[in-house]
PDB file of C-alpha atoms and ligand atoms in Angstrom:
ATOM      1  CA  MET A  25       6.686  25.329 -14.834  1.00 90.00           C
ATOM      2  CA  ASN A  26      10.024  24.070 -14.321  1.00 95.00           C
ATOM      3  CA  ASP A  27      10.383  19.833 -14.552  1.00 96.00           C
ATOM      4  CA  LYS A  28       9.746  19.218 -10.587  1.00 96.00           C
ATOM      5  CA  GLN A  29       6.720  21.301 -10.815  1.00 97.00           C
ATOM      6  CA  LYS A  30       5.487  18.992 -13.521  1.00 97.00           C
ATOM      7  CA  VAL A  31       6.133  15.847 -12.050  1.00 98.00           C
ATOM      8  CA  ALA A  32       4.486  17.526  -9.046  1.00 98.00           C
ATOM      9  CA  GLN A  33       1.287  17.996 -11.138  1.00 97.00           C
ATOM     10  CA  ALA A  34       1.289  14.806 -12.559  1.00 97.00           C
ATOM     11  CA  ALA A  35       1.019  13.162  -8.776  1.00 98.00           C
ATOM     12  CA  ILE A  36      -1.969  15.088  -8.220  1.00 98.00           C
ATOM     13  CA  GLU A  37      -3.887  12.395 -10.827  1.00 97.00           C
ATOM     14  CA  TYR A  38      -3.480   9.658  -8.210  1.00 97.00           C
ATOM     15  CA  VAL A  39      -5.267  11.694  -5.626  1.00 98.00           C
ATOM     16  CA  LYS A  40      -8.818  11.112  -5.063  1.00 97.00           C
ATOM     17  CA  ASP A  41     -11.371  12.794  -2.607  1.00 98.00           C
ATOM     18  CA  GLY A  42     -11.739  11.376   1.081  1.00 97.00           C
ATOM     19  CA  MET A  43      -7.747  10.104   0.962  1.00 98.00           C
ATOM     20  CA  VAL A  44      -5.342  10.562   3.444  1.00 98.00           C
ATOM     21  CA  VAL A  45      -1.971  11.642   1.952  1.00 98.00           C
ATOM     22  CA  GLY A  46       1.546  11.623   3.250  1.00 98.00           C
ATOM     23  CA  LEU A  47       3.594  14.502   2.486  1.00 98.00           C
ATOM     24  CA  GLY A  48       7.205  14.140   1.568  1.00 97.00           C
ATOM     25  CA  THR A  49      10.065  16.675   2.228  1.00 95.00           C
ATOM     26  CA  GLY A  50      12.122  18.138  -0.293  1.00 94.00           C
ATOM     27  CA  SER A  51      11.874  20.552  -3.070  1.00 96.00           C
ATOM     28  CA  THR A  52       9.601  18.320  -5.322  1.00 97.00           C
ATOM     29  CA  ALA A  53       7.543  17.268  -2.496  1.00 97.00           C
ATOM     30  CA  ASN A  54       7.011  20.801  -1.716  1.00 97.00           C
ATOM     31  CA  TYR A  55       5.842  21.703  -5.287  1.00 98.00           C
ATOM     32  CA  PHE A  56       3.472  18.840  -4.369  1.00 98.00           C
ATOM     33  CA  ILE A  57       2.090  20.239  -1.751  1.00 98.00           C
ATOM     34  CA  GLU A  58       1.322  23.731  -3.093  1.00 98.00           C
ATOM     35  CA  ALA A  59      -0.563  21.750  -5.859  1.00 98.00           C
ATOM     36  CA  LEU A  60      -2.171  19.653  -3.867  1.00 98.00           C
ATOM     37  CA  ALA A  61      -3.499  22.527  -1.884  1.00 98.00           C
ATOM     38  CA  LEU A  62      -4.796  24.241  -4.808  1.00 98.00           C
ATOM     39  CA  CYS A  63      -6.569  20.714  -6.133  1.00 97.00           C
ATOM     40  CA  VAL A  64      -8.194  20.801  -2.561  1.00 97.00           C
ATOM     41  CA  LYS A  65      -9.503  24.442  -2.560  1.00 97.00           C
ATOM     42  CA  GLU A  66     -10.624  24.012  -6.266  1.00 97.00           C
ATOM     43  CA  LYS A  67     -12.538  20.707  -6.050  1.00 97.00           C
ATOM     44  CA  GLN A  68     -13.861  21.416  -2.254  1.00 97.00           C
ATOM     45  CA  TRP A  69     -12.470  17.654  -1.311  1.00 97.00           C
ATOM     46  CA  SER A  70     -11.888  16.515   2.152  1.00 97.00           C
ATOM     47  CA  ILE A  71      -8.435  15.449   2.242  1.00 98.00           C
ATOM     48  CA  LYS A  72      -6.329  14.465   5.043  1.00 98.00           C
ATOM     49  CA  VAL A  73      -2.426  15.179   5.038  1.00 98.00           C
ATOM     50  CA  VAL A  74       0.326  13.767   7.275  1.00 98.00           C
ATOM     51  CA  SER A  75       3.900  15.269   7.268  1.00 97.00           C
ATOM     52  CA  SER A  76       6.656  13.307   7.037  1.00 96.00           C
ATOM     53  CA  SER A  77       9.195  16.094   8.521  1.00 93.00           C
ATOM     54  CA  THR A  78       8.671  19.662  10.753  1.00 91.00           C
ATOM     55  CA  VAL A  79       9.362  21.323   7.061  1.00 92.00           C
ATOM     56  CA  SER A  80       6.650  19.528   5.498  1.00 95.00           C
ATOM     57  CA  LEU A  81       4.582  20.119   8.664  1.00 96.00           C
ATOM     58  CA  ILE A  82       4.745  23.672   8.238  1.00 96.00           C
ATOM     59  CA  LYS A  83       4.459  24.337   4.665  1.00 97.00           C
ATOM     60  CA  ALA A  84       0.639  22.196   5.402  1.00 98.00           C
ATOM     61  CA  GLN A  85      -0.070  24.685   7.486  1.00 98.00           C
ATOM     62  CA  GLU A  86       0.893  27.627   5.458  1.00 97.00           C
ATOM     63  CA  TYR A  87      -1.341  26.276   2.393  1.00 97.00           C
ATOM     64  CA  GLY A  88      -4.172  25.418   5.003  1.00 97.00           C
ATOM     65  CA  LEU A  89      -4.221  21.774   4.332  1.00 98.00           C
ATOM     66  CA  GLU A  90      -6.130  19.528   7.124  1.00 98.00           C
ATOM     67  CA  LEU A  91      -3.201  17.738   9.312  1.00 98.00           C
ATOM     68  CA  VAL A  92      -3.881  14.658  11.103  1.00 98.00           C
ATOM     69  CA  SER A  93      -1.128  13.495  13.418  1.00 96.00           C
ATOM     70  CA  LEU A  94       1.205  10.392  12.360  1.00 96.00           C
ATOM     71  CA  ASP A  95       0.543   8.846  15.938  1.00 95.00           C
ATOM     72  CA  GLN A  96      -3.675   9.007  15.211  1.00 96.00           C
ATOM     73  CA  LEU A  97      -2.823   6.883  12.049  1.00 97.00           C
ATOM     74  CA  SER A  98      -2.300   3.216  11.333  1.00 96.00           C
ATOM     75  CA  HIS A  99      -2.311   3.455   7.440  1.00 96.00           C
ATOM     76  CA  LEU A 100      -2.729   5.853   4.762  1.00 98.00           C
ATOM     77  CA  ASP A 101      -3.583   5.922   1.353  1.00 98.00           C
ATOM     78  CA  LEU A 102      -0.826   7.563  -0.500  1.00 98.00           C
ATOM     79  CA  TYR A 103       2.620   8.879   0.251  1.00 98.00           C
ATOM     80  CA  VAL A 104       3.870  11.144  -2.144  1.00 98.00           C
ATOM     81  CA  ASP A 105       7.818  12.243  -1.866  1.00 98.00           C
ATOM     82  CA  GLY A 106      11.018  12.573  -3.680  1.00 97.00           C
ATOM     83  CA  ALA A 107      14.037  10.922  -3.473  1.00 97.00           C
ATOM     84  CA  ASP A 108      18.182  11.030  -3.933  1.00 97.00           C
ATOM     85  CA  GLU A 109      18.739   8.393  -5.922  1.00 97.00           C
ATOM     86  CA  VAL A 110      16.501   5.367  -7.515  1.00 97.00           C
ATOM     87  CA  THR A 111      17.644   2.182  -9.166  1.00 96.00           C
ATOM     88  CA  PRO A 112      15.959   0.033 -11.556  1.00 94.00           C
ATOM     89  CA  ASP A 113      14.129  -2.240  -9.200  1.00 93.00           C
ATOM     90  CA  LEU A 114      12.924   1.040  -7.523  1.00 96.00           C
ATOM     91  CA  THR A 115      15.045   0.929  -4.467  1.00 96.00           C
ATOM     92  CA  LEU A 116      15.577   4.584  -3.130  1.00 97.00           C
ATOM     93  CA  LEU A 117      18.263   6.503  -1.536  1.00 97.00           C
ATOM     94  CA  LYS A 118      16.738   9.128   0.431  1.00 96.00           C
ATOM     95  CA  GLY A 119      17.500  11.221   3.504  1.00 89.00           C
ATOM     96  CA  ARG A 120      19.159  14.436   2.727  1.00 85.00           C
ATOM     97  CA  GLY A 121      16.372  16.151   4.415  1.00 77.00           C
ATOM     98  CA  TYR A 122      17.295  13.820   7.495  1.00 76.00           C
ATOM     99  CA  ASP A 123      13.880  12.855   8.537  1.00 86.00           C
ATOM    100  CA  LEU A 124      13.830   9.171   7.719  1.00 94.00           C
ATOM    101  CA  VAL A 125      12.024   7.664  10.738  1.00 95.00           C
ATOM    102  CA  LYS A 126       8.592   9.150   9.797  1.00 95.00           C
ATOM    103  CA  GLU A 127       9.538   8.826   5.921  1.00 96.00           C
ATOM    104  CA  LYS A 128      10.181   5.212   6.148  1.00 97.00           C
ATOM    105  CA  LEU A 129       6.839   4.928   8.118  1.00 97.00           C
ATOM    106  CA  LEU A 130       4.835   6.762   6.131  1.00 98.00           C
ATOM    107  CA  ALA A 131       6.318   4.591   3.157  1.00 98.00           C
ATOM    108  CA  LYS A 132       5.640   1.211   4.602  1.00 97.00           C
ATOM    109  CA  ALA A 133       2.115   2.173   6.144  1.00 98.00           C
ATOM    110  CA  CYS A 134       0.809   3.578   2.888  1.00 98.00           C
ATOM    111  CA  LYS A 135      -1.690   1.906   0.475  1.00 97.00           C
ATOM    112  CA  ARG A 136       0.473   3.537  -2.469  1.00 97.00           C
ATOM    113  CA  PHE A 137       4.251   5.196  -2.698  1.00 98.00           C
ATOM    114  CA  LEU A 138       4.428   7.608  -5.472  1.00 98.00           C
ATOM    115  CA  VAL A 139       8.251   8.543  -5.779  1.00 98.00           C
ATOM    116  CA  LEU A 140       8.463  12.307  -7.679  1.00 98.00           C
ATOM    117  CA  VAL A 141      12.099  12.461  -9.518  1.00 98.00           C
ATOM    118  CA  ASP A 142      13.760  13.835 -12.691  1.00 96.00           C
ATOM    119  CA  GLN A 143      16.167  11.990 -14.548  1.00 95.00           C
ATOM    120  CA  SER A 144      19.365  12.650 -12.768  1.00 96.00           C
ATOM    121  CA  LYS A 145      18.053  10.770  -9.701  1.00 97.00           C
ATOM    122  CA  GLN A 146      18.305   7.261 -11.689  1.00 96.00           C
ATOM    123  CA  VAL A 147      21.214   5.088 -10.903  1.00 96.00           C
ATOM    124  CA  GLU A 148      22.516   1.497 -11.363  1.00 94.00           C
ATOM    125  CA  THR A 149      23.626   1.223  -7.710  1.00 93.00           C
ATOM    126  CA  ILE A 150      22.584   2.986  -4.386  1.00 95.00           C
ATOM    127  CA  GLY A 151      25.064   5.227  -3.330  1.00 94.00           C
ATOM    128  CA  GLU A 152      26.434   5.894  -6.723  1.00 94.00           C
ATOM    129  CA  LYS A 153      26.051   9.913  -6.173  1.00 95.00           C
ATOM    130  CA  PHE A 154      25.346  10.030  -2.441  1.00 95.00           C
ATOM    131  CA  PRO A 155      26.729   8.754   0.697  1.00 96.00           C
ATOM    132  CA  VAL A 156      23.965   6.596   2.456  1.00 97.00           C
ATOM    133  CA  PRO A 157      22.255   8.155   5.443  1.00 97.00           C
ATOM    134  CA  ILE A 158      22.458   6.293   8.386  1.00 97.00           C
ATOM    135  CA  GLU A 159      20.806   7.731  11.827  1.00 97.00           C
ATOM    136  CA  VAL A 160      22.272   6.655  14.885  1.00 97.00           C
ATOM    137  CA  ILE A 161      21.353   6.699  18.648  1.00 97.00           C
ATOM    138  CA  PRO A 162      23.674   9.532  19.784  1.00 98.00           C
ATOM    139  CA  PHE A 163      25.660   7.403  22.349  1.00 98.00           C
ATOM    140  CA  ALA A 164      26.014   4.648  19.940  1.00 98.00           C
ATOM    141  CA  TRP A 165      27.867   6.270  16.744  1.00 98.00           C
ATOM    142  CA  GLN A 166      31.000   4.986  17.736  1.00 98.00           C
ATOM    143  CA  MET A 167      29.910   1.368  17.352  1.00 98.00           C
ATOM    144  CA  VAL A 168      27.801   1.662  14.625  1.00 98.00           C
ATOM    145  CA  LYS A 169      30.573   3.402  12.652  1.00 98.00           C
ATOM    146  CA  GLU A 170      32.992   0.396  13.565  1.00 98.00           C
ATOM    147  CA  SER A 171      29.835  -1.951  12.690  1.00 98.00           C
ATOM    148  CA  LEU A 172      29.827  -0.088   9.218  1.00 98.00           C
ATOM    149  CA  ARG A 173      33.360  -0.182   8.489  1.00 97.00           C
ATOM    150  CA  GLN A 174      33.433  -4.166   9.213  1.00 96.00           C
ATOM    151  CA  ILE A 175      31.002  -4.380   6.217  1.00 95.00           C
ATOM    152  CA  GLY A 176      32.960  -2.001   3.903  1.00 95.00           C
ATOM    153  CA  GLY A 177      31.433   1.346   4.778  1.00 96.00           C
ATOM    154  CA  ASP A 178      33.463   4.764   5.611  1.00 97.00           C
ATOM    155  CA  SER A 179      31.524   7.172   7.635  1.00 98.00           C
ATOM    156  CA  GLU A 180      31.563  10.410   8.634  1.00 98.00           C
ATOM    157  CA  LEU A 181      28.923  12.471  11.122  1.00 98.00           C
ATOM    158  CA  ARG A 182      26.786  14.721   9.190  1.00 97.00           C
ATOM    159  CA  GLN A 183      27.713  18.450  10.228  1.00 97.00           C
ATOM    160  CA  THR A 184      25.567  21.454   9.509  1.00 95.00           C
ATOM    161  CA  ALA A 185      25.807  23.185   6.747  1.00 92.00           C
ATOM    162  CA  SER A 186      28.046  26.133   8.510  1.00 95.00           C
ATOM    163  CA  LYS A 187      29.810  22.950   9.536  1.00 94.00           C
ATOM    164  CA  ASP A 188      29.893  24.395  13.243  1.00 95.00           C
ATOM    165  CA  GLY A 189      27.844  21.505  14.916  1.00 96.00           C
ATOM    166  CA  LEU A 190      26.594  18.226  14.137  1.00 97.00           C
ATOM    167  CA  VAL A 191      22.868  17.641  12.429  1.00 95.00           C
ATOM    168  CA  ILE A 192      20.432  16.131  14.710  1.00 94.00           C
ATOM    169  CA  THR A 193      17.128  14.735  13.450  1.00 92.00           C
ATOM    170  CA  SER A 194      14.035  15.343  14.592  1.00 87.00           C
ATOM    171  CA  HIS A 195      13.849  11.926  16.264  1.00 89.00           C
ATOM    172  CA  GLY A 196      16.886  13.102  18.072  1.00 94.00           C
ATOM    173  CA  SER A 197      19.168  10.843  16.112  1.00 96.00           C
ATOM    174  CA  LEU A 198      22.846  11.668  14.630  1.00 97.00           C
ATOM    175  CA  VAL A 199      23.573  10.950  10.924  1.00 97.00           C
ATOM    176  CA  LEU A 200      26.542   9.039  10.026  1.00 98.00           C
ATOM    177  CA  ASP A 201      26.697   9.496   6.241  1.00 97.00           C
ATOM    178  CA  THR A 202      28.469   6.416   4.726  1.00 97.00           C
ATOM    179  CA  ARG A 203      30.212   5.257   1.319  1.00 96.00           C
ATOM    180  CA  PHE A 204      30.855   1.853   0.595  1.00 95.00           C
ATOM    181  CA  LYS A 205      33.457   0.213  -1.160  1.00 88.00           C
ATOM    182  CA  GLY A 206      32.197  -1.542  -4.103  1.00 79.00           C
ATOM    183  CA  SER A 207      28.465  -2.228  -4.592  1.00 71.00           C
ATOM    184  CA  PRO A 208      26.849  -4.565  -2.486  1.00 77.00           C
ATOM    185  CA  GLY A 209      23.471  -5.475  -3.977  1.00 89.00           C
ATOM    186  CA  THR A 210      20.352  -3.839  -2.571  1.00 92.00           C
ATOM    187  CA  LYS A 211      19.065  -6.381  -0.426  1.00 94.00           C
ATOM    188  CA  GLU A 212      21.788  -7.346   1.128  1.00 95.00           C
ATOM    189  CA  LEU A 213      23.073  -3.726   2.058  1.00 96.00           C
ATOM    190  CA  ASN A 214      19.107  -2.930   3.486  1.00 97.00           C
ATOM    191  CA  ASP A 215      19.534  -6.411   5.432  1.00 97.00           C
ATOM    192  CA  ARG A 216      23.069  -5.651   6.971  1.00 97.00           C
ATOM    193  CA  LEU A 217      22.089  -2.154   7.824  1.00 97.00           C
ATOM    194  CA  ASN A 218      18.871  -3.337   9.677  1.00 98.00           C
ATOM    195  CA  ALA A 219      20.921  -5.974  11.295  1.00 98.00           C
ATOM    196  CA  ILE A 220      23.132  -3.140  13.027  1.00 98.00           C
ATOM    197  CA  PRO A 221      22.448  -2.358  16.838  1.00 98.00           C
ATOM    198  CA  GLY A 222      22.152   1.231  17.645  1.00 98.00           C
ATOM    199  CA  VAL A 223      20.984   2.143  14.036  1.00 98.00           C
ATOM    200  CA  VAL A 224      17.303   3.816  14.304  1.00 97.00           C
ATOM    201  CA  GLU A 225      17.065   4.040  10.712  1.00 97.00           C
ATOM    202  CA  HIS A 226      18.425   4.554   7.371  1.00 97.00           C
ATOM    203  CA  GLY A 227      18.154   5.987   3.653  1.00 97.00           C
ATOM    204  CA  VAL A 228      17.863   2.788   1.681  1.00 97.00           C
ATOM    205  CA  PHE A 229      14.510   1.882   1.020  1.00 98.00           C
ATOM    206  CA  TYR A 230      14.151  -1.592  -0.193  1.00 97.00           C
ATOM    207  CA  LYS A 231      10.891  -2.995  -1.837  1.00 93.00           C
ATOM    208  CA  LEU A 232       8.653   0.179  -0.855  1.00 97.00           C
ATOM    209  CA  ALA A 233       7.612   2.128  -3.744  1.00 97.00           C
ATOM    210  CA  SER A 234       5.175   1.494  -5.694  1.00 96.00           C
ATOM    211  CA  ASP A 235       5.269   3.837  -8.681  1.00 96.00           C
ATOM    212  CA  LEU A 236       7.992   6.294 -10.012  1.00 97.00           C
ATOM    213  CA  LEU A 237       7.043   9.507 -11.669  1.00 98.00           C
ATOM    214  CA  ILE A 238      10.182  10.225 -13.790  1.00 98.00           C
ATOM    215  CA  VAL A 239      10.284  13.753 -15.610  1.00 97.00           C
ATOM    216  CA  GLU A 240      13.034  14.539 -18.393  1.00 95.00           C
ATOM    217  CA  GLU A 241      12.689  18.044 -20.447  1.00 94.00           C
ATOM    218  CA  GLY A 242       9.095  18.591 -19.322  1.00 93.00           C
ATOM    219  CA  LYS A 243       7.907  15.107 -20.287  1.00 96.00           C
ATOM    220  CA  VAL A 244       6.573  12.735 -17.495  1.00 97.00           C
ATOM    221  CA  SER A 245       6.868   8.879 -17.671  1.00 97.00           C
ATOM    222  CA  VAL A 246       5.755   6.155 -15.127  1.00 96.00           C
ATOM    223  CA  LEU A 247       7.623   3.020 -13.795  1.00 94.00           C
ATOM    224  CA  SER A 248       5.275   0.992 -11.658  1.00 90.00           C
ATOM    225  CA  GLU A 249       6.466  -1.398  -9.276  1.00 79.00           C
ATOM    226  CA  ALA A 250       5.120  -4.597 -11.078  1.00 72.00           C
ATOM    227  CA  GLU A 251       6.958  -3.461 -14.263  1.00 71.00           C
ATOM    228  CA  SER A 252      10.398  -2.855 -12.698  1.00 64.00           C
ATOM    229  CA  ARG A 253      10.200  -6.254 -11.748  1.00 53.00           C
ATOM    230  CA  ARG A 254      10.283  -7.712 -15.545  1.00 48.00           C
TER     231      ARG A 254
HETATM  232  C1  5RP B  14      14.397  14.267   1.970  1.00 60.40           C
HETATM  233  C2  5RP B  14      14.443  13.387   1.099  1.00 60.40           C
HETATM  234  C3  5RP B  14      13.927  14.090  -0.366  1.00 60.40           C
HETATM  235  O1  5RP B  14      12.878  13.601  -1.052  1.00 60.40           O
HETATM  236  C4  5RP B  14      15.332  14.370  -1.473  1.00 60.40           C
HETATM  237  O2  5RP B  14      16.189  14.683  -0.798  1.00 60.40           O
HETATM  238  C5  5RP B  14      15.173  14.764  -2.586  1.00 60.40           C
HETATM  239  O3  5RP B  14      14.811  16.172  -2.757  1.00 60.40           O
HETATM  240  P1  5RP B  14      14.652  16.784  -3.827  1.00 60.40           P
HETATM  241  O4  5RP B  14      12.878  16.802  -4.228  1.00 60.40           O
HETATM  242  O5  5RP B  14      14.854  18.429  -3.360  1.00 60.40           O
HETATM  243  O6  5RP B  14      15.619  16.859  -5.052  1.00 60.40           O
HETATM  244  O7  5RP B  14      14.673  12.076   0.959  1.00 60.40           O
HETATM  245  O8  5RP B  14      14.830  13.436   3.260  1.00 60.40           O
END
């Protein structure tokens, strides 16, 4: 078992029969989907799942999990996802998979948001390793880019992997990958991004994570939201 599989397996401990579980996006979340499907089969549990992206939807279908659509739910029990960066106060940077709208809706609507990372994702400041992904309404991208410039952000439209087109999110948005000069605090960055017209969603997940499961060389440790505030 590799580290991502181990942390995904550890997350199964948080699942209980009868829950509605949100499925994240990415390689770690994929391992969790596999582990969950196995657990449901072995224990004959009644679990409903909701996907955060088309990728996790297809994966859940492949593994025979019972899907419920997001528009049928006002809340869910548990959401399990990975992250690209995590700070000591449990602020996350997400969005390499560019399905931020659903990911943040699930993170906000769940009773418990479990984040699965390896130690390489731990940073002091958001944006240390990756640009901040900012989903924008297509016709607003130039104005949003200028608003971001005014708060110290240098943005580029995200291109497809083959560099022959622009990435379009499942919500139909463009993505401005943005590097910030200096290090605005997480709250300040979150507030400033929330206040820009034309921004649909962004990759800063502030005060949303409940528990962080961190894996390092096969050993999983847990940091909960209450401890992170000490
Ligand atoms: C997708 C995400 C992912 O959770 C993040 O990119 C981590 O992915 P991985 O588990 O493959 O390292 O935010 O939008």
